[in-house]
Amino acid sequence: MGPIEKTLKRLPISADDEKPLWFMRQAGRVLPRYLKLRESYSFDTLMKEPELAAKVTLLPIEDLKVNGAILFSDILVIPEALGMELKFTDAGPRFSSPLSQAPNSIEHLSFDDSKLQHVYKTLEILTRELPQKVTMIGFCGAPLTVFCYMVQGLGSDHDFPAAVSLFYKEEKLRNILLEKITQASIEYAKHQVAAGARVFQLFDTWAGILPAKDFTEIILPYVQRILASIRETGVPVIYFPRGLGLANSAITFEIADGLGVDWQSDLAEIDSIVPADITLQGNLDPRRVKAGWPFVQPALDQLIEFHIARRAKPGKHIFNLGHGVIPGTKMETLQKIVQRIQEK
């Protein structure tokens, strides 16, 4: 069992154990061997061919020496499995027809788990190949974030006016879509666990687009259902609600084992408003990491001090960024981060 799983399960960590460490979006984007593969294969092919997806998932374990392996996939496989037409282009994923263009089509969406078999096969391969100290991390997108993409599509306007407008104007359709996403996510997550995931992270990139009251009253119950269903399997869960700020106080240990903290938040402040038994994860600013080692080292040293201090609390701390690795980040900077964390 690796240090990430041990930390989330509150198990003793010996002096011989590495510090728990992984990076969101570590399996691609900046690794030279991944970029070389992209010269021969599309993103869609790399993601949906199990042998290739497993190979990409393993790259950061080999090249960065992290001890968490995050499945190489995408949160938009759920909309695709619900029947939406999705293409992964060089400019990123694109829906042929976002739901805002035909809201009534929401009622006709139907989940087809057979479209996700490649994910489970990838996990089965990785379960055989991963070193014992490396934790296999499964994931999916949280209901609100997936809702935003399905309704509005992907583009530059991350205030999601079309999605938020439908959210308030079409309450019945909103609830139908959130329910479909939630049910699909529960089934998807449980199958990932059955295929070998030892930890599960729920990504809520756009948790902060709603007022805190609406988030906690309308969205959080859907989140709780997904996380509770995964925890029933014995697998610990991390919830990453980007942009939630002080509303993170609503995330208790009854909801999640771990809380991913974004780079906009002060980690010490979040520590003061959440229970001591919840594990905190994060929160180096990925933009500083992209700027290079001299600009990230001071912040990293502060994070290491926080990590050491939080060992006194039951939940402890897992090293990560406050969001995903940014394209253009130098692999050498990530390697130096790992080296400094493990040598301290």
mmCIF file of C-alpha atoms in Angstrom:
data_model
loop_
_atom_site.group_PDB
_atom_site.id
_atom_site.type_symbol
_atom_site.label_atom_id
_atom_site.label_comp_id
_atom_site.label_asym_id
_atom_site.label_seq_id
_atom_site.Cartn_x
_atom_site.Cartn_y
_atom_site.Cartn_z
ATOM 1 C CA MET A 1 0.000 0.000 0.000
ATOM 2 C CA GLY A 2 1.359 3.410 -0.994
ATOM 3 C CA PRO A 3 1.660 6.538 1.177
ATOM 4 C CA ILE A 4 -1.323 8.283 -0.476
ATOM 5 C CA GLU A 5 -3.709 5.450 0.382
ATOM 6 C CA LYS A 6 -2.182 5.104 3.854
ATOM 7 C CA THR A 7 -2.655 8.816 4.506
ATOM 8 C CA LEU A 8 -6.304 8.821 3.444
ATOM 9 C CA LYS A 9 -7.007 5.674 5.491
ATOM 10 C CA ARG A 10 -5.281 7.152 8.582
ATOM 11 C CA LEU A 11 -2.820 4.256 8.697
ATOM 12 C CA PRO A 12 0.632 4.618 10.283
ATOM 13 C CA ILE A 13 3.301 5.927 7.923
ATOM 14 C CA SER A 14 6.799 4.655 8.636
ATOM 15 C CA ALA A 15 10.067 6.544 8.282
ATOM 16 C CA ASP A 16 10.770 4.440 5.189
ATOM 17 C CA ASP A 17 7.615 5.612 3.406
ATOM 18 C CA GLU A 18 7.853 8.372 0.832
ATOM 19 C CA LYS A 19 5.796 11.503 1.378
ATOM 20 C CA PRO A 20 2.412 11.279 -0.425
ATOM 21 C CA LEU A 21 2.743 13.128 -3.713
ATOM 22 C CA TRP A 22 1.170 13.379 -7.152
ATOM 23 C CA PHE A 23 0.217 16.116 -9.631
ATOM 24 C CA MET A 24 -3.135 16.715 -11.266
ATOM 25 C CA ARG A 25 -2.749 16.315 -15.046
ATOM 26 C CA GLN A 26 0.634 14.692 -14.548
ATOM 27 C CA ALA A 27 0.084 12.036 -17.227
ATOM 28 C CA GLY A 28 0.701 14.123 -20.316
ATOM 29 C CA ARG A 29 1.019 17.748 -21.378
ATOM 30 C CA VAL A 30 4.651 18.307 -20.372
ATOM 31 C CA LEU A 31 6.392 14.932 -20.395
ATOM 32 C CA PRO A 32 8.694 14.539 -23.422
ATOM 33 C CA ARG A 33 7.791 10.864 -23.841
ATOM 34 C CA TYR A 34 4.089 11.748 -23.861
ATOM 35 C CA LEU A 35 4.619 14.501 -26.435
ATOM 36 C CA LYS A 36 6.508 11.980 -28.559
ATOM 37 C CA LEU A 37 3.533 9.598 -28.406
ATOM 38 C CA ARG A 38 1.236 12.438 -29.481
ATOM 39 C CA GLU A 39 3.193 12.681 -32.715
ATOM 40 C CA SER A 40 1.876 9.217 -33.602
ATOM 41 C CA TYR A 41 -1.469 9.025 -31.802
ATOM 42 C CA SER A 42 -4.428 11.331 -31.221
ATOM 43 C CA PHE A 43 -5.480 12.130 -27.653
ATOM 44 C CA ASP A 44 -8.638 10.083 -28.215
ATOM 45 C CA THR A 45 -6.621 7.041 -29.304
ATOM 46 C CA LEU A 46 -4.219 7.317 -26.370
ATOM 47 C CA MET A 47 -7.154 7.517 -23.987
ATOM 48 C CA LYS A 48 -9.289 4.737 -25.466
ATOM 49 C CA GLU A 49 -6.676 2.107 -26.315
ATOM 50 C CA PRO A 50 -6.097 0.403 -22.926
ATOM 51 C CA GLU A 51 -2.460 -0.554 -23.532
ATOM 52 C CA LEU A 52 -1.617 2.996 -24.620
ATOM 53 C CA ALA A 53 -3.629 4.607 -21.813
ATOM 54 C CA ALA A 54 -1.837 2.420 -19.280
ATOM 55 C CA LYS A 55 1.522 3.367 -20.774
ATOM 56 C CA VAL A 56 0.734 7.084 -20.496
ATOM 57 C CA THR A 57 -0.526 6.644 -16.917
ATOM 58 C CA LEU A 58 2.814 5.063 -15.979
ATOM 59 C CA LEU A 59 4.989 7.800 -17.522
ATOM 60 C CA PRO A 60 4.937 10.209 -14.547
ATOM 61 C CA ILE A 61 5.661 7.342 -12.158
ATOM 62 C CA GLU A 62 8.800 6.594 -14.132
ATOM 63 C CA ASP A 63 9.813 10.133 -15.141
ATOM 64 C CA LEU A 64 8.735 12.219 -12.135
ATOM 65 C CA LYS A 65 8.904 9.606 -9.337
ATOM 66 C CA VAL A 66 5.490 10.498 -7.901
ATOM 67 C CA ASN A 67 3.701 7.827 -5.850
ATOM 68 C CA GLY A 68 0.182 8.373 -7.154
ATOM 69 C CA ALA A 69 -0.937 7.192 -10.601
ATOM 70 C CA ILE A 70 -3.953 9.107 -11.902
ATOM 71 C CA LEU A 71 -5.831 7.302 -14.654
ATOM 72 C CA PHE A 72 -5.180 8.802 -18.092
ATOM 73 C CA SER A 73 -8.692 9.719 -19.171
ATOM 74 C CA ASP A 74 -11.044 12.716 -19.246
ATOM 75 C CA ILE A 75 -14.067 13.827 -17.244
ATOM 76 C CA LEU A 76 -16.065 14.161 -20.475
ATOM 77 C CA VAL A 77 -16.313 10.408 -21.020
ATOM 78 C CA ILE A 78 -19.502 10.551 -18.917
ATOM 79 C CA PRO A 79 -21.342 12.922 -21.311
ATOM 80 C CA GLU A 80 -20.171 10.721 -24.172
ATOM 81 C CA ALA A 81 -21.527 7.613 -22.422
ATOM 82 C CA LEU A 82 -24.804 9.482 -21.867
ATOM 83 C CA GLY A 83 -25.173 9.837 -25.628
ATOM 84 C CA MET A 84 -23.623 13.197 -26.484
ATOM 85 C CA GLU A 85 -21.408 13.402 -29.547
ATOM 86 C CA LEU A 86 -17.908 14.439 -28.512
ATOM 87 C CA LYS A 87 -14.707 14.866 -30.497
ATOM 88 C CA PHE A 88 -11.238 15.357 -29.029
ATOM 89 C CA THR A 89 -9.592 17.808 -31.406
ATOM 90 C CA ASP A 90 -6.169 19.478 -31.303
ATOM 91 C CA ALA A 91 -7.959 22.505 -29.841
ATOM 92 C CA GLY A 92 -9.483 20.352 -27.107
ATOM 93 C CA PRO A 93 -12.735 18.402 -26.677
ATOM 94 C CA ARG A 94 -15.784 19.729 -28.498
ATOM 95 C CA PHE A 95 -19.455 18.739 -28.369
ATOM 96 C CA SER A 96 -21.233 18.750 -31.723
ATOM 97 C CA SER A 97 -24.384 20.092 -30.056
ATOM 98 C CA PRO A 98 -24.275 21.422 -26.454
ATOM 99 C CA LEU A 99 -27.534 20.911 -24.580
ATOM 100 C CA SER A 100 -28.271 24.644 -24.422
ATOM 101 C CA GLN A 101 -29.088 24.397 -28.138
ATOM 102 C CA ALA A 102 -31.803 21.805 -27.494
ATOM 103 C CA PRO A 103 -32.608 21.648 -23.752
ATOM 104 C CA ASN A 104 -35.444 19.149 -24.154
ATOM 105 C CA SER A 105 -32.938 16.558 -25.388
ATOM 106 C CA ILE A 106 -31.804 16.256 -21.757
ATOM 107 C CA GLU A 107 -34.741 13.944 -21.085
ATOM 108 C CA HIS A 108 -33.578 11.525 -23.790
ATOM 109 C CA LEU A 109 -30.022 11.047 -22.515
ATOM 110 C CA SER A 110 -29.326 7.453 -21.513
ATOM 111 C CA PHE A 111 -26.191 6.040 -19.885
ATOM 112 C CA ASP A 112 -24.354 3.295 -21.797
ATOM 113 C CA ASP A 113 -21.604 1.795 -19.645
ATOM 114 C CA SER A 114 -20.278 -0.264 -22.572
ATOM 115 C CA LYS A 115 -18.699 2.949 -23.886
ATOM 116 C CA LEU A 116 -16.436 2.986 -20.818
ATOM 117 C CA GLN A 117 -15.049 -0.543 -20.970
ATOM 118 C CA HIS A 118 -11.705 0.800 -22.196
ATOM 119 C CA VAL A 119 -11.316 2.619 -18.865
ATOM 120 C CA TYR A 120 -11.847 -0.543 -16.835
ATOM 121 C CA LYS A 121 -9.446 -2.520 -19.036
ATOM 122 C CA THR A 122 -6.820 0.194 -18.563
ATOM 123 C CA LEU A 123 -7.201 -0.045 -14.792
ATOM 124 C CA GLU A 124 -6.880 -3.825 -14.887
ATOM 125 C CA ILE A 125 -3.583 -3.505 -16.769
ATOM 126 C CA LEU A 126 -2.291 -0.898 -14.329
ATOM 127 C CA THR A 127 -3.255 -2.998 -11.315
ATOM 128 C CA ARG A 128 -0.858 -5.659 -12.581
ATOM 129 C CA GLU A 129 1.960 -3.284 -13.507
ATOM 130 C CA LEU A 130 2.084 -0.589 -10.814
ATOM 131 C CA PRO A 131 4.733 -0.812 -8.075
ATOM 132 C CA GLN A 132 3.280 -1.563 -4.642
ATOM 133 C CA LYS A 133 4.183 1.874 -3.261
ATOM 134 C CA VAL A 134 2.171 3.643 -5.993
ATOM 135 C CA THR A 135 -1.525 4.287 -5.391
ATOM 136 C CA MET A 136 -3.901 3.871 -8.343
ATOM 137 C CA ILE A 137 -6.233 6.879 -8.424
ATOM 138 C CA GLY A 138 -9.512 6.736 -10.316
ATOM 139 C CA PHE A 139 -11.609 9.812 -11.021
ATOM 140 C CA CYS A 140 -14.595 11.425 -12.656
ATOM 141 C CA GLY A 141 -16.060 14.903 -12.951
ATOM 142 C CA ALA A 142 -18.478 16.232 -10.339
ATOM 143 C CA PRO A 143 -22.117 16.897 -11.331
ATOM 144 C CA LEU A 144 -21.950 20.707 -11.554
ATOM 145 C CA THR A 145 -18.754 20.761 -13.609
ATOM 146 C CA VAL A 146 -20.007 18.103 -16.023
ATOM 147 C CA PHE A 147 -23.374 19.900 -16.196
ATOM 148 C CA CYS A 148 -21.639 23.140 -17.256
ATOM 149 C CA TYR A 149 -19.739 21.458 -20.075
ATOM 150 C CA MET A 150 -22.733 19.471 -21.305
ATOM 151 C CA VAL A 151 -25.031 22.492 -21.407
ATOM 152 C CA GLN A 152 -22.662 25.144 -22.736
ATOM 153 C CA GLY A 153 -19.790 23.224 -24.297
ATOM 154 C CA LEU A 154 -16.136 24.098 -23.982
ATOM 155 C CA GLY A 155 -14.801 27.520 -24.835
ATOM 156 C CA SER A 156 -13.250 30.639 -23.416
ATOM 157 C CA ASP A 157 -16.212 31.879 -21.325
ATOM 158 C CA HIS A 158 -15.692 30.109 -18.029
ATOM 159 C CA ASP A 159 -18.449 32.057 -16.290
ATOM 160 C CA PHE A 160 -20.749 29.643 -18.166
ATOM 161 C CA PRO A 161 -23.635 32.099 -18.717
ATOM 162 C CA ALA A 162 -25.648 29.640 -20.833
ATOM 163 C CA ALA A 163 -25.228 26.822 -18.314
ATOM 164 C CA VAL A 164 -25.985 28.962 -15.260
ATOM 165 C CA SER A 165 -28.982 30.527 -17.011
ATOM 166 C CA LEU A 166 -30.483 27.098 -17.697
ATOM 167 C CA PHE A 167 -29.595 26.049 -14.138
ATOM 168 C CA TYR A 168 -31.947 28.694 -12.743
ATOM 169 C CA LYS A 169 -34.580 29.014 -15.503
ATOM 170 C CA GLU A 170 -35.204 25.323 -16.163
ATOM 171 C CA GLU A 171 -35.332 23.750 -12.713
ATOM 172 C CA LYS A 172 -36.977 20.535 -13.881
ATOM 173 C CA LEU A 173 -34.461 19.949 -16.690
ATOM 174 C CA ARG A 174 -31.598 20.955 -14.386
ATOM 175 C CA ASN A 175 -32.605 18.343 -11.834
ATOM 176 C CA ILE A 176 -33.077 15.674 -14.502
ATOM 177 C CA LEU A 177 -29.604 16.301 -15.910
ATOM 178 C CA LEU A 178 -27.894 16.450 -12.507
ATOM 179 C CA GLU A 179 -29.601 13.184 -11.578
ATOM 180 C CA LYS A 180 -28.498 11.470 -14.800
ATOM 181 C CA ILE A 181 -24.902 12.647 -14.291
ATOM 182 C CA THR A 182 -24.944 11.505 -10.667
ATOM 183 C CA GLN A 183 -26.315 8.039 -11.390
ATOM 184 C CA ALA A 184 -23.861 7.541 -14.255
ATOM 185 C CA SER A 185 -20.957 8.738 -12.105
ATOM 186 C CA ILE A 186 -21.834 6.323 -9.299
ATOM 187 C CA GLU A 187 -21.900 3.357 -11.668
ATOM 188 C CA TYR A 188 -18.703 4.515 -13.405
ATOM 189 C CA ALA A 189 -16.852 5.043 -10.125
ATOM 190 C CA LYS A 190 -17.862 1.675 -8.702
ATOM 191 C CA HIS A 191 -16.650 -0.070 -11.838
ATOM 192 C CA GLN A 192 -13.330 1.773 -11.579
ATOM 193 C CA VAL A 193 -12.956 0.512 -8.023
ATOM 194 C CA ALA A 194 -13.795 -3.031 -9.104
ATOM 195 C CA ALA A 195 -11.124 -2.744 -11.820
ATOM 196 C CA GLY A 196 -8.409 -1.648 -9.397
ATOM 197 C CA ALA A 197 -8.698 1.993 -8.280
ATOM 198 C CA ARG A 198 -7.477 2.304 -4.669
ATOM 199 C CA VAL A 199 -8.328 5.997 -4.211
ATOM 200 C CA PHE A 200 -10.926 8.083 -6.048
ATOM 201 C CA GLN A 201 -10.948 11.822 -6.764
ATOM 202 C CA LEU A 202 -14.042 13.790 -7.753
ATOM 203 C CA PHE A 203 -13.046 16.822 -9.836
ATOM 204 C CA ASP A 204 -15.263 19.901 -9.442
ATOM 205 C CA THR A 205 -13.364 22.469 -11.482
ATOM 206 C CA TRP A 206 -16.293 24.892 -11.603
ATOM 207 C CA ALA A 207 -17.671 24.476 -8.081
ATOM 208 C CA GLY A 208 -17.132 28.182 -7.491
ATOM 209 C CA ILE A 209 -19.369 29.520 -10.274
ATOM 210 C CA LEU A 210 -22.477 29.435 -8.074
ATOM 211 C CA PRO A 211 -23.151 31.407 -4.894
ATOM 212 C CA ALA A 212 -22.090 29.343 -1.878
ATOM 213 C CA LYS A 213 -25.683 28.987 -0.627
ATOM 214 C CA ASP A 214 -26.901 27.538 -3.933
ATOM 215 C CA PHE A 215 -23.892 25.245 -4.124
ATOM 216 C CA THR A 216 -24.413 23.784 -0.664
ATOM 217 C CA GLU A 217 -28.204 23.482 -0.966
ATOM 218 C CA ILE A 218 -28.547 22.267 -4.567
ATOM 219 C CA ILE A 219 -25.241 20.737 -5.667
ATOM 220 C CA LEU A 220 -23.622 19.314 -2.547
ATOM 221 C CA PRO A 221 -26.289 16.602 -2.025
ATOM 222 C CA TYR A 222 -25.455 15.151 -5.466
ATOM 223 C CA VAL A 223 -21.745 15.257 -4.614
ATOM 224 C CA GLN A 224 -22.411 13.506 -1.308
ATOM 225 C CA ARG A 225 -24.284 10.678 -3.017
ATOM 226 C CA ILE A 226 -21.388 9.955 -5.369
ATOM 227 C CA LEU A 227 -18.749 10.095 -2.652
ATOM 228 C CA ALA A 228 -20.824 7.995 -0.239
ATOM 229 C CA SER A 229 -21.348 5.276 -2.842
ATOM 230 C CA ILE A 230 -17.588 5.038 -3.419
ATOM 231 C CA ARG A 231 -16.746 5.019 0.290
ATOM 232 C CA GLU A 232 -19.134 2.091 0.737
ATOM 233 C CA THR A 233 -16.638 0.021 -1.278
ATOM 234 C CA GLY A 234 -13.870 0.781 1.234
ATOM 235 C CA VAL A 235 -12.006 3.113 -1.114
ATOM 236 C CA PRO A 236 -11.179 6.592 0.272
ATOM 237 C CA VAL A 237 -12.289 9.654 -1.675
ATOM 238 C CA ILE A 238 -10.859 13.104 -2.364
ATOM 239 C CA TYR A 239 -13.150 15.956 -3.371
ATOM 240 C CA PHE A 240 -11.577 18.836 -5.327
ATOM 241 C CA PRO A 241 -13.983 21.831 -5.444
ATOM 242 C CA ARG A 242 -12.044 24.572 -7.204
ATOM 243 C CA GLY A 243 -13.080 28.122 -6.350
ATOM 244 C CA LEU A 244 -15.180 27.191 -3.335
ATOM 245 C CA GLY A 245 -13.134 29.350 -0.956
ATOM 246 C CA LEU A 246 -14.466 29.629 2.586
ATOM 247 C CA ALA A 247 -17.465 27.494 1.601
ATOM 248 C CA ASN A 248 -15.019 24.585 1.911
ATOM 249 C CA SER A 249 -16.141 24.595 5.542
ATOM 250 C CA ALA A 250 -19.158 22.593 4.344
ATOM 251 C CA ILE A 251 -16.880 19.686 3.392
ATOM 252 C CA THR A 252 -16.686 17.483 6.475
ATOM 253 C CA PHE A 253 -15.155 14.071 7.094
ATOM 254 C CA GLU A 254 -18.661 12.628 6.785
ATOM 255 C CA ILE A 255 -18.571 13.737 3.126
ATOM 256 C CA ALA A 256 -14.980 13.015 2.039
ATOM 257 C CA ASP A 257 -11.725 11.562 3.335
ATOM 258 C CA GLY A 258 -9.702 14.227 1.559
ATOM 259 C CA LEU A 259 -10.219 17.796 0.340
ATOM 260 C CA GLY A 260 -8.269 19.134 -2.626
ATOM 261 C CA VAL A 261 -7.416 22.809 -2.095
ATOM 262 C CA ASP A 262 -6.999 25.139 -5.075
ATOM 263 C CA TRP A 263 -4.144 27.622 -5.478
ATOM 264 C CA GLN A 264 -6.420 30.621 -4.867
ATOM 265 C CA SER A 265 -7.033 29.512 -1.279
ATOM 266 C CA ASP A 266 -4.744 29.984 1.698
ATOM 267 C CA LEU A 267 -4.008 26.467 2.915
ATOM 268 C CA ALA A 268 -3.636 27.508 6.555
ATOM 269 C CA GLU A 269 -6.988 29.303 6.392
ATOM 270 C CA ILE A 270 -8.703 26.248 4.921
ATOM 271 C CA ASP A 271 -7.038 24.149 7.619
ATOM 272 C CA SER A 272 -8.662 26.367 10.241
ATOM 273 C CA ILE A 273 -12.216 25.868 8.926
ATOM 274 C CA VAL A 274 -12.277 22.135 8.116
ATOM 275 C CA PRO A 275 -12.152 19.194 10.539
ATOM 276 C CA ALA A 276 -8.743 17.937 11.667
ATOM 277 C CA ASP A 277 -9.585 14.424 10.494
ATOM 278 C CA ILE A 278 -9.998 15.385 6.822
ATOM 279 C CA THR A 279 -6.858 15.075 4.688
ATOM 280 C CA LEU A 280 -5.876 18.259 2.862
ATOM 281 C CA GLN A 281 -4.328 18.036 -0.608
ATOM 282 C CA GLY A 282 -2.529 20.738 -2.572
ATOM 283 C CA ASN A 283 -1.927 23.508 -3.256
ATOM 284 C CA LEU A 284 1.108 24.791 -5.189
ATOM 285 C CA ASP A 285 0.157 27.388 -7.807
ATOM 286 C CA PRO A 286 0.668 25.689 -11.214
ATOM 287 C CA ARG A 287 1.474 29.085 -12.768
ATOM 288 C CA ARG A 288 4.445 29.491 -10.433
ATOM 289 C CA VAL A 289 5.516 25.978 -11.329
ATOM 290 C CA LYS A 290 5.407 26.925 -15.003
ATOM 291 C CA ALA A 291 7.493 30.038 -14.250
ATOM 292 C CA GLY A 292 10.346 27.793 -13.151
ATOM 293 C CA TRP A 293 12.210 26.479 -10.141
ATOM 294 C CA PRO A 294 13.452 29.810 -8.679
ATOM 295 C CA PHE A 295 9.865 31.075 -8.517
ATOM 296 C CA VAL A 296 8.298 27.979 -7.014
ATOM 297 C CA GLN A 297 10.957 27.028 -4.447
ATOM 298 C CA PRO A 298 9.963 29.576 -1.745
ATOM 299 C CA ALA A 299 6.293 28.550 -1.968
ATOM 300 C CA LEU A 300 7.278 24.879 -1.952
ATOM 301 C CA ASP A 301 9.348 25.291 1.198
ATOM 302 C CA GLN A 302 6.350 26.899 2.917
ATOM 303 C CA LEU A 303 4.188 23.987 1.774
ATOM 304 C CA ILE A 304 6.692 21.496 3.182
ATOM 305 C CA GLU A 305 6.525 23.302 6.538
ATOM 306 C CA PHE A 306 2.723 23.062 6.435
ATOM 307 C CA HIS A 307 2.958 19.346 5.605
ATOM 308 C CA ILE A 308 5.237 18.693 8.568
ATOM 309 C CA ALA A 309 3.035 20.693 10.947
ATOM 310 C CA ARG A 310 -0.152 18.926 9.841
ATOM 311 C CA ARG A 311 1.302 15.518 10.690
ATOM 312 C CA ALA A 312 0.048 16.276 14.198
ATOM 313 C CA LYS A 313 -3.549 16.110 12.925
ATOM 314 C CA PRO A 314 -5.293 12.836 12.034
ATOM 315 C CA GLY A 315 -5.965 13.894 8.437
ATOM 316 C CA LYS A 316 -2.421 14.981 7.561
ATOM 317 C CA HIS A 317 -1.579 16.320 4.063
ATOM 318 C CA ILE A 318 -0.891 15.127 0.491
ATOM 319 C CA PHE A 319 1.377 17.146 -1.815
ATOM 320 C CA ASN A 320 -0.154 18.308 -5.097
ATOM 321 C CA LEU A 321 -0.780 21.430 -7.144
ATOM 322 C CA GLY A 322 -3.810 23.664 -6.711
ATOM 323 C CA HIS A 323 -4.967 22.692 -10.211
ATOM 324 C CA GLY A 324 -3.528 20.787 -13.174
ATOM 325 C CA VAL A 325 -0.024 21.028 -14.600
ATOM 326 C CA ILE A 326 -0.005 23.769 -17.260
ATOM 327 C CA PRO A 327 1.268 23.052 -20.796
ATOM 328 C CA GLY A 328 4.745 24.480 -21.228
ATOM 329 C CA THR A 329 5.843 23.577 -17.701
ATOM 330 C CA LYS A 330 9.344 22.100 -17.702
ATOM 331 C CA MET A 331 9.585 18.488 -16.596
ATOM 332 C CA GLU A 332 12.805 19.380 -14.759
ATOM 333 C CA THR A 333 10.870 21.762 -12.485
ATOM 334 C CA LEU A 334 8.444 19.007 -11.515
ATOM 335 C CA GLN A 335 11.361 16.647 -10.904
ATOM 336 C CA LYS A 336 13.015 19.200 -8.609
ATOM 337 C CA ILE A 337 9.766 19.622 -6.685
ATOM 338 C CA VAL A 338 9.552 15.873 -6.106
ATOM 339 C CA GLN A 339 13.205 15.647 -5.110
ATOM 340 C CA ARG A 340 12.970 18.501 -2.604
ATOM 341 C CA ILE A 341 9.794 17.122 -1.020
ATOM 342 C CA GLN A 342 11.251 13.656 -0.557
ATOM 343 C CA GLU A 343 14.610 14.821 0.781
ATOM 344 C CA LYS A 344 13.158 17.145 3.434
#
